[in-house]
Amino acid sequence: MSFPDPRMIQLVMSLRGGGVTDKDVLGAVERTPRNLFVPERFGDQAYDDRPLPIDCGQTISQPLIVALMTQALKLGDRDKVLEIGTGSGYQAAILAKLARRVYSVERYRTLSKEAEARFAELGLSNIVTRVGDGSIGWPEQAPFDRVILTASAPERPDAILEQLKEGGIAVAPVDRGNTQILVRYEKTADGIVETDLMTVRFVPLIKGEARAL
Ligand code: SAH
């Protein structure tokens, strides 16, 4: 894709309209070709601000939600970030442009391998992937400066939050009755401070590694 692509300009404008004010986040979106992350048959919708189906019955998140979650993390370029739910790899690619290193866990091997191929194609060498159950975080690599869950947790994800450094920030969709709330957690010396951000809709966080695929 040659830049600036008119579809990309329109997407960035709609992100601004949706409350994304952080210029670094907008810049990272602008430099990430989303068409590479969606199945070919959805190529014409790659720059629409909507989620799309990917392999294994999963979804690539809506760009506005990706951008708002990234903005809520307040990333610094020295940060070590944990992502649960690699999926297409789109969110990881955006994080990788703003942080030092991204550790991303996915339970489907197929999705993880496809995402890895995209990272290689884009020259994103600061993303480390792993196939496994992200509901236990990534203990060998802990602690992290920032954590992002892109699948909805049934309750506060304490096992993962334990792997967050003091002063760190995590964002996660969490089930609350019939809805999901995007919650920001800040780890302070006195404990975890929780802030509800907005209502969201994510695929569920499922315990255990996927058997097939
Ligand atoms: N961040 C992704 C969104 C993918 S949807 C993107 O930008 O495309 C969420 C992903 O979380 C799915 O791929 C799903 O398989 C994965 N997932 C669900 N439960 C998981 C778990 N326990 N461990 C790791 N990945 C999980």
PDB file of C-alpha atoms and ligand atoms in Angstrom:
ATOM      1  CA  MET A   1       0.000   0.000   0.000  1.00  0.00           C
ATOM      2  CA  SER A   2       1.321   3.437  -0.803  1.00  0.00           C
ATOM      3  CA  PHE A   3       0.918   6.134   1.851  1.00  0.00           C
ATOM      4  CA  PRO A   4      -0.995   8.236   2.414  1.00  0.00           C
ATOM      5  CA  ASP A   5      -3.818   5.962   1.361  1.00  0.00           C
ATOM      6  CA  PRO A   6      -7.178   7.817   1.405  1.00  0.00           C
ATOM      7  CA  ARG A   7      -8.784   4.928   3.297  1.00  0.00           C
ATOM      8  CA  MET A   8      -6.117   5.215   5.976  1.00  0.00           C
ATOM      9  CA  ILE A   9      -6.627   8.970   6.278  1.00  0.00           C
ATOM     10  CA  GLN A  10     -10.322   8.380   6.780  1.00  0.00           C
ATOM     11  CA  LEU A  11      -9.685   5.692   9.392  1.00  0.00           C
ATOM     12  CA  VAL A  12      -7.356   7.963  11.367  1.00  0.00           C
ATOM     13  CA  MET A  13      -9.964  10.742  11.211  1.00  0.00           C
ATOM     14  CA  SER A  14     -12.627   8.464  12.609  1.00  0.00           C
ATOM     15  CA  LEU A  15     -10.267   7.388  15.419  1.00  0.00           C
ATOM     16  CA  ARG A  16      -9.768  11.050  16.323  1.00  0.00           C
ATOM     17  CA  GLY A  17     -13.538  11.477  16.333  1.00  0.00           C
ATOM     18  CA  GLY A  18     -13.785   8.471  18.658  1.00  0.00           C
ATOM     19  CA  GLY A  19     -11.482  10.032  21.253  1.00  0.00           C
ATOM     20  CA  VAL A  20      -7.997   8.957  20.228  1.00  0.00           C
ATOM     21  CA  THR A  21      -5.905  12.058  20.895  1.00  0.00           C
ATOM     22  CA  ASP A  22      -2.457  10.514  21.429  1.00  0.00           C
ATOM     23  CA  LYS A  23      -0.403  11.397  18.352  1.00  0.00           C
ATOM     24  CA  ASP A  24       1.998   8.497  18.832  1.00  0.00           C
ATOM     25  CA  VAL A  25      -0.920   6.052  18.850  1.00  0.00           C
ATOM     26  CA  LEU A  26      -2.444   7.635  15.743  1.00  0.00           C
ATOM     27  CA  GLY A  27       0.969   7.490  14.076  1.00  0.00           C
ATOM     28  CA  ALA A  28       1.371   3.800  14.915  1.00  0.00           C
ATOM     29  CA  VAL A  29      -2.050   3.031  13.393  1.00  0.00           C
ATOM     30  CA  GLU A  30      -1.130   5.005  10.308  1.00  0.00           C
ATOM     31  CA  ARG A  31       2.072   3.013   9.851  1.00  0.00           C
ATOM     32  CA  THR A  32       0.400  -0.397  10.247  1.00  0.00           C
ATOM     33  CA  PRO A  33      -1.202  -1.807   7.070  1.00  0.00           C
ATOM     34  CA  ARG A  34      -4.321  -3.513   8.492  1.00  0.00           C
ATOM     35  CA  ASN A  35      -5.025  -5.174   5.140  1.00  0.00           C
ATOM     36  CA  LEU A  36      -2.149  -7.582   5.900  1.00  0.00           C
ATOM     37  CA  PHE A  37      -3.926  -8.722   9.069  1.00  0.00           C
ATOM     38  CA  VAL A  38      -7.380  -9.549   7.669  1.00  0.00           C
ATOM     39  CA  PRO A  39      -8.357 -12.533   5.490  1.00  0.00           C
ATOM     40  CA  GLU A  40      -8.016 -11.734   1.793  1.00  0.00           C
ATOM     41  CA  ARG A  41     -11.762 -11.883   1.209  1.00  0.00           C
ATOM     42  CA  PHE A  42     -12.217  -8.963   3.623  1.00  0.00           C
ATOM     43  CA  GLY A  43      -9.446  -6.891   2.054  1.00  0.00           C
ATOM     44  CA  ASP A  44     -11.875  -4.242   0.839  1.00  0.00           C
ATOM     45  CA  GLN A  45     -13.057  -3.712   4.441  1.00  0.00           C
ATOM     46  CA  ALA A  46      -9.618  -3.653   6.061  1.00  0.00           C
ATOM     47  CA  TYR A  47      -9.789   0.104   6.721  1.00  0.00           C
ATOM     48  CA  ASP A  48     -13.371   0.209   7.923  1.00  0.00           C
ATOM     49  CA  ASP A  49     -13.601   0.895  11.648  1.00  0.00           C
ATOM     50  CA  ARG A  50     -15.080  -2.495  12.495  1.00  0.00           C
ATOM     51  CA  PRO A  51     -14.003  -5.917  13.744  1.00  0.00           C
ATOM     52  CA  LEU A  52     -13.646  -8.665  11.120  1.00  0.00           C
ATOM     53  CA  PRO A  53     -13.562 -12.470  11.292  1.00  0.00           C
ATOM     54  CA  ILE A  54     -10.157 -14.201  11.218  1.00  0.00           C
ATOM     55  CA  ASP A  55      -9.241 -17.917  11.252  1.00  0.00           C
ATOM     56  CA  CYS A  56     -10.195 -20.283  14.090  1.00  0.00           C
ATOM     57  CA  GLY A  57     -13.515 -18.482  14.646  1.00  0.00           C
ATOM     58  CA  GLN A  58     -11.782 -15.451  16.219  1.00  0.00           C
ATOM     59  CA  THR A  59     -11.874 -11.740  15.351  1.00  0.00           C
ATOM     60  CA  ILE A  60      -9.495  -8.901  14.671  1.00  0.00           C
ATOM     61  CA  SER A  61     -10.637  -6.065  16.929  1.00  0.00           C
ATOM     62  CA  GLN A  62     -12.171  -2.807  15.763  1.00  0.00           C
ATOM     63  CA  PRO A  63      -9.405  -0.229  15.102  1.00  0.00           C
ATOM     64  CA  LEU A  64     -11.003   2.307  17.475  1.00  0.00           C
ATOM     65  CA  ILE A  65     -10.902  -0.180  20.348  1.00  0.00           C
ATOM     66  CA  VAL A  66      -7.300  -1.166  19.504  1.00  0.00           C
ATOM     67  CA  ALA A  67      -6.328   2.510  19.527  1.00  0.00           C
ATOM     68  CA  LEU A  68      -8.227   3.382  22.729  1.00  0.00           C
ATOM     69  CA  MET A  69      -6.742   0.397  24.576  1.00  0.00           C
ATOM     70  CA  THR A  70      -3.262   1.327  23.365  1.00  0.00           C
ATOM     71  CA  GLN A  71      -3.806   4.935  24.451  1.00  0.00           C
ATOM     72  CA  ALA A  72      -5.002   3.788  27.900  1.00  0.00           C
ATOM     73  CA  LEU A  73      -1.721   1.899  28.387  1.00  0.00           C
ATOM     74  CA  LYS A  74       0.339   5.145  28.174  1.00  0.00           C
ATOM     75  CA  LEU A  75       3.255   3.255  26.638  1.00  0.00           C
ATOM     76  CA  GLY A  76       6.846   4.331  26.890  1.00  0.00           C
ATOM     77  CA  ASP A  77       9.529   3.242  24.464  1.00  0.00           C
ATOM     78  CA  ARG A  78      11.353   1.281  27.206  1.00  0.00           C
ATOM     79  CA  ASP A  79       8.293  -0.754  28.153  1.00  0.00           C
ATOM     80  CA  LYS A  80       8.096  -4.535  28.186  1.00  0.00           C
ATOM     81  CA  VAL A  81       4.525  -5.445  27.289  1.00  0.00           C
ATOM     82  CA  LEU A  82       2.499  -8.633  27.668  1.00  0.00           C
ATOM     83  CA  GLU A  83      -0.428  -9.233  25.317  1.00  0.00           C
ATOM     84  CA  ILE A  84      -2.877 -12.099  25.862  1.00  0.00           C
ATOM     85  CA  GLY A  85      -4.608 -13.093  22.605  1.00  0.00           C
ATOM     86  CA  THR A  86      -2.322 -12.542  19.590  1.00  0.00           C
ATOM     87  CA  GLY A  87      -5.130 -13.281  17.126  1.00  0.00           C
ATOM     88  CA  SER A  88      -4.225 -11.632  13.812  1.00  0.00           C
ATOM     89  CA  GLY A  89      -1.275  -9.819  15.388  1.00  0.00           C
ATOM     90  CA  TYR A  90      -2.650  -6.363  14.565  1.00  0.00           C
ATOM     91  CA  GLN A  91      -2.736  -5.099  18.158  1.00  0.00           C
ATOM     92  CA  ALA A  92       0.737  -6.535  18.798  1.00  0.00           C
ATOM     93  CA  ALA A  93       2.098  -4.765  15.715  1.00  0.00           C
ATOM     94  CA  ILE A  94       0.796  -1.428  16.995  1.00  0.00           C
ATOM     95  CA  LEU A  95       2.192  -2.031  20.484  1.00  0.00           C
ATOM     96  CA  ALA A  96       5.554  -2.970  18.961  1.00  0.00           C
ATOM     97  CA  LYS A  97       5.839   0.453  17.343  1.00  0.00           C
ATOM     98  CA  LEU A  98       5.520   2.176  20.726  1.00  0.00           C
ATOM     99  CA  ALA A  99       7.190  -0.169  23.217  1.00  0.00           C
ATOM    100  CA  ARG A 100      10.562  -1.866  23.582  1.00  0.00           C
ATOM    101  CA  ARG A 101       9.356  -5.442  23.368  1.00  0.00           C
ATOM    102  CA  VAL A 102       6.012  -7.221  23.132  1.00  0.00           C
ATOM    103  CA  TYR A 103       5.378 -10.738  24.443  1.00  0.00           C
ATOM    104  CA  SER A 104       2.189 -12.107  22.895  1.00  0.00           C
ATOM    105  CA  VAL A 105       0.427 -15.362  23.835  1.00  0.00           C
ATOM    106  CA  GLU A 106      -2.178 -17.135  21.679  1.00  0.00           C
ATOM    107  CA  ARG A 107      -3.907 -20.466  22.292  1.00  0.00           C
ATOM    108  CA  TYR A 108      -4.308 -21.313  18.578  1.00  0.00           C
ATOM    109  CA  ARG A 109      -1.074 -22.397  16.909  1.00  0.00           C
ATOM    110  CA  THR A 110      -2.452 -21.482  13.452  1.00  0.00           C
ATOM    111  CA  LEU A 111      -3.128 -17.881  14.457  1.00  0.00           C
ATOM    112  CA  SER A 112       0.224 -17.544  16.200  1.00  0.00           C
ATOM    113  CA  LYS A 113       2.120 -18.815  13.134  1.00  0.00           C
ATOM    114  CA  GLU A 114       0.166 -16.562  10.762  1.00  0.00           C
ATOM    115  CA  ALA A 115       0.830 -13.555  12.998  1.00  0.00           C
ATOM    116  CA  GLU A 116       4.545 -14.403  13.154  1.00  0.00           C
ATOM    117  CA  ALA A 117       4.721 -14.420   9.350  1.00  0.00           C
ATOM    118  CA  ARG A 118       3.159 -10.947   9.279  1.00  0.00           C
ATOM    119  CA  PHE A 119       5.613  -9.601  11.862  1.00  0.00           C
ATOM    120  CA  ALA A 120       8.493 -10.950   9.756  1.00  0.00           C
ATOM    121  CA  GLU A 121       7.070  -9.391   6.609  1.00  0.00           C
ATOM    122  CA  LEU A 122       6.773  -6.027   8.344  1.00  0.00           C
ATOM    123  CA  GLY A 123      10.223  -6.279   9.911  1.00  0.00           C
ATOM    124  CA  LEU A 124       8.810  -6.178  13.453  1.00  0.00           C
ATOM    125  CA  SER A 125      11.606  -7.941  15.301  1.00  0.00           C
ATOM    126  CA  ASN A 126      10.599  -6.898  18.823  1.00  0.00           C
ATOM    127  CA  ILE A 127       7.585  -9.209  19.158  1.00  0.00           C
ATOM    128  CA  VAL A 128       8.009 -12.573  20.846  1.00  0.00           C
ATOM    129  CA  THR A 129       5.153 -15.047  20.407  1.00  0.00           C
ATOM    130  CA  ARG A 130       4.138 -18.135  22.309  1.00  0.00           C
ATOM    131  CA  VAL A 131       1.413 -20.738  21.872  1.00  0.00           C
ATOM    132  CA  GLY A 132      -0.260 -21.539  25.150  1.00  0.00           C
ATOM    133  CA  ASP A 133      -2.720 -20.548  27.827  1.00  0.00           C
ATOM    134  CA  GLY A 134      -2.442 -16.825  28.439  1.00  0.00           C
ATOM    135  CA  SER A 135      -4.824 -16.938  31.375  1.00  0.00           C
ATOM    136  CA  ILE A 136      -1.762 -17.688  33.489  1.00  0.00           C
ATOM    137  CA  GLY A 137       0.216 -14.870  31.854  1.00  0.00           C
ATOM    138  CA  TRP A 138       3.852 -15.557  30.909  1.00  0.00           C
ATOM    139  CA  PRO A 139       5.555 -16.306  34.245  1.00  0.00           C
ATOM    140  CA  GLU A 140       9.057 -16.870  32.768  1.00  0.00           C
ATOM    141  CA  GLN A 141       9.108 -13.357  31.315  1.00  0.00           C
ATOM    142  CA  ALA A 142       7.415 -11.516  34.190  1.00  0.00           C
ATOM    143  CA  PRO A 143       7.340  -8.814  35.403  1.00  0.00           C
ATOM    144  CA  PHE A 144       5.919  -6.510  32.724  1.00  0.00           C
ATOM    145  CA  ASP A 145       5.534  -2.727  32.558  1.00  0.00           C
ATOM    146  CA  ARG A 146       2.248  -3.030  30.694  1.00  0.00           C
ATOM    147  CA  VAL A 147      -0.306  -5.797  30.119  1.00  0.00           C
ATOM    148  CA  ILE A 148      -3.178  -5.989  27.641  1.00  0.00           C
ATOM    149  CA  LEU A 149      -5.835  -8.687  27.379  1.00  0.00           C
ATOM    150  CA  THR A 150      -7.670  -8.865  24.073  1.00  0.00           C
ATOM    151  CA  ALA A 151     -10.079 -11.602  25.161  1.00  0.00           C
ATOM    152  CA  SER A 152     -12.636 -11.067  27.905  1.00  0.00           C
ATOM    153  CA  ALA A 153     -11.785 -12.391  31.352  1.00  0.00           C
ATOM    154  CA  PRO A 154     -14.586 -13.920  33.460  1.00  0.00           C
ATOM    155  CA  GLU A 155     -13.344 -11.972  36.506  1.00  0.00           C
ATOM    156  CA  ARG A 156     -10.431  -9.779  37.561  1.00  0.00           C
ATOM    157  CA  PRO A 157      -7.409 -11.539  36.012  1.00  0.00           C
ATOM    158  CA  ASP A 158      -5.376 -11.692  39.226  1.00  0.00           C
ATOM    159  CA  ALA A 159      -2.842 -14.283  38.020  1.00  0.00           C
ATOM    160  CA  ILE A 160      -1.909 -11.965  35.147  1.00  0.00           C
ATOM    161  CA  LEU A 161      -1.989  -8.788  37.243  1.00  0.00           C
ATOM    162  CA  GLU A 162       0.547 -10.386  39.571  1.00  0.00           C
ATOM    163  CA  GLN A 163       3.009 -10.230  36.677  1.00  0.00           C
ATOM    164  CA  LEU A 164       2.640  -6.451  36.422  1.00  0.00           C
ATOM    165  CA  LYS A 165       5.366  -4.248  37.897  1.00  0.00           C
ATOM    166  CA  GLU A 166       4.542  -1.672  40.540  1.00  0.00           C
ATOM    167  CA  GLY A 167       3.666   1.516  38.662  1.00  0.00           C
ATOM    168  CA  GLY A 168       2.477  -0.600  35.740  1.00  0.00           C
ATOM    169  CA  ILE A 169      -0.811  -0.419  33.852  1.00  0.00           C
ATOM    170  CA  ALA A 170      -3.019  -3.201  32.503  1.00  0.00           C
ATOM    171  CA  VAL A 171      -6.147  -2.988  30.348  1.00  0.00           C
ATOM    172  CA  ALA A 172      -8.588  -5.853  30.027  1.00  0.00           C
ATOM    173  CA  PRO A 173     -12.161  -6.562  28.998  1.00  0.00           C
ATOM    174  CA  VAL A 174     -13.877  -8.184  31.955  1.00  0.00           C
ATOM    175  CA  ASP A 175     -17.295  -9.870  32.061  1.00  0.00           C
ATOM    176  CA  ARG A 176     -19.808  -8.016  34.179  1.00  0.00           C
ATOM    177  CA  GLY A 177     -23.187  -9.754  34.038  1.00  0.00           C
ATOM    178  CA  ASN A 178     -24.285  -9.802  30.412  1.00  0.00           C
ATOM    179  CA  THR A 179     -21.858  -7.090  29.345  1.00  0.00           C
ATOM    180  CA  GLN A 180     -18.129  -6.633  29.187  1.00  0.00           C
ATOM    181  CA  ILE A 181     -16.358  -3.613  30.594  1.00  0.00           C
ATOM    182  CA  LEU A 182     -12.932  -2.463  29.547  1.00  0.00           C
ATOM    183  CA  VAL A 183     -11.084  -1.970  32.820  1.00  0.00           C
ATOM    184  CA  ARG A 184      -7.775  -0.222  33.465  1.00  0.00           C
ATOM    185  CA  TYR A 185      -5.718  -1.507  36.400  1.00  0.00           C
ATOM    186  CA  GLU A 186      -2.892   0.530  37.888  1.00  0.00           C
ATOM    187  CA  LYS A 187      -0.576  -1.203  40.286  1.00  0.00           C
ATOM    188  CA  THR A 188       0.393   1.182  43.065  1.00  0.00           C
ATOM    189  CA  ALA A 189       2.337   0.673  46.272  1.00  0.00           C
ATOM    190  CA  ASP A 190      -1.028   0.428  48.057  1.00  0.00           C
ATOM    191  CA  GLY A 191      -2.552  -2.126  45.699  1.00  0.00           C
ATOM    192  CA  ILE A 192      -4.486  -2.164  42.442  1.00  0.00           C
ATOM    193  CA  VAL A 193      -6.551   0.864  41.412  1.00  0.00           C
ATOM    194  CA  GLU A 194      -9.374  -0.075  39.054  1.00  0.00           C
ATOM    195  CA  THR A 195     -11.066   2.259  36.556  1.00  0.00           C
ATOM    196  CA  ASP A 196     -13.959   1.301  34.260  1.00  0.00           C
ATOM    197  CA  LEU A 197     -13.405   2.763  30.791  1.00  0.00           C
ATOM    198  CA  MET A 198     -16.210   1.653  28.485  1.00  0.00           C
ATOM    199  CA  THR A 199     -18.469  -1.168  27.361  1.00  0.00           C
ATOM    200  CA  VAL A 200     -16.827  -3.498  24.844  1.00  0.00           C
ATOM    201  CA  ARG A 201     -17.396  -6.823  23.067  1.00  0.00           C
ATOM    202  CA  PHE A 202     -14.554  -9.325  22.854  1.00  0.00           C
ATOM    203  CA  VAL A 203     -14.293 -13.073  22.330  1.00  0.00           C
ATOM    204  CA  PRO A 204     -13.957 -14.909  25.663  1.00  0.00           C
ATOM    205  CA  LEU A 205     -10.667 -15.772  27.323  1.00  0.00           C
ATOM    206  CA  ILE A 206     -10.639 -19.572  27.308  1.00  0.00           C
ATOM    207  CA  LYS A 207      -8.513 -21.522  29.755  1.00  0.00           C
ATOM    208  CA  GLY A 208      -6.067 -24.062  28.370  1.00  0.00           C
ATOM    209  CA  GLU A 209      -4.244 -24.414  25.054  1.00  0.00           C
ATOM    210  CA  ALA A 210      -6.415 -25.167  21.991  1.00  0.00           C
ATOM    211  CA  ARG A 211      -6.353 -28.881  21.158  1.00  0.00           C
ATOM    212  CA  ALA A 212      -6.819 -28.606  17.412  1.00  0.00           C
ATOM    213  CA  LEU A 213      -5.610 -25.963  14.954  1.00  0.00           C
TER     214      LEU A 213
HETATM  215  N1  SAH B   1      -5.342  -8.925  19.552  1.00  0.00           N
HETATM  216  C1  SAH B   1      -6.032  -9.630  18.502  1.00  0.00           C
HETATM  217  C2  SAH B   1      -7.484  -9.900  18.873  1.00  0.00           C
HETATM  218  C3  SAH B   1      -7.763 -11.347  18.722  1.00  0.00           C
HETATM  219  S1  SAH B   1      -9.268 -11.937  19.441  1.00  0.00           S
HETATM  220  C4  SAH B   1      -5.898  -8.897  17.170  1.00  0.00           C
HETATM  221  O1  SAH B   1      -5.393  -7.777  17.146  1.00  0.00           O
HETATM  222  O2  SAH B   1      -6.269  -9.469  16.138  1.00  0.00           O
HETATM  223  C5  SAH B   1      -8.659 -12.653  20.937  1.00  0.00           C
HETATM  224  C6  SAH B   1      -7.717 -13.818  20.822  1.00  0.00           C
HETATM  225  O3  SAH B   1      -7.509 -14.321  22.139  1.00  0.00           O
HETATM  226  C7  SAH B   1      -8.218 -14.993  19.990  1.00  0.00           C
HETATM  227  O4  SAH B   1      -7.314 -15.238  18.955  1.00  0.00           O
HETATM  228  C8  SAH B   1      -8.269 -16.146  20.973  1.00  0.00           C
HETATM  229  O5  SAH B   1      -7.900 -17.398  20.413  1.00  0.00           O
HETATM  230  C9  SAH B   1      -7.270 -15.701  22.028  1.00  0.00           C
HETATM  231  N2  SAH B   1      -7.427 -16.335  23.326  1.00  0.00           N
HETATM  232  C10 SAH B   1      -8.563 -16.625  24.007  1.00  0.00           C
HETATM  233  N3  SAH B   1      -8.273 -17.220  25.195  1.00  0.00           N
HETATM  234  C11 SAH B   1      -6.918 -17.296  25.268  1.00  0.00           C
HETATM  235  C12 SAH B   1      -6.003 -17.806  26.256  1.00  0.00           C
HETATM  236  N4  SAH B   1      -6.419 -18.360  27.394  1.00  0.00           N
HETATM  237  N5  SAH B   1      -4.689 -17.717  26.000  1.00  0.00           N
HETATM  238  C13 SAH B   1      -4.230 -17.174  24.846  1.00  0.00           C
HETATM  239  N6  SAH B   1      -5.037 -16.669  23.880  1.00  0.00           N
HETATM  240  C14 SAH B   1      -6.375 -16.726  24.090  1.00  0.00           C
END
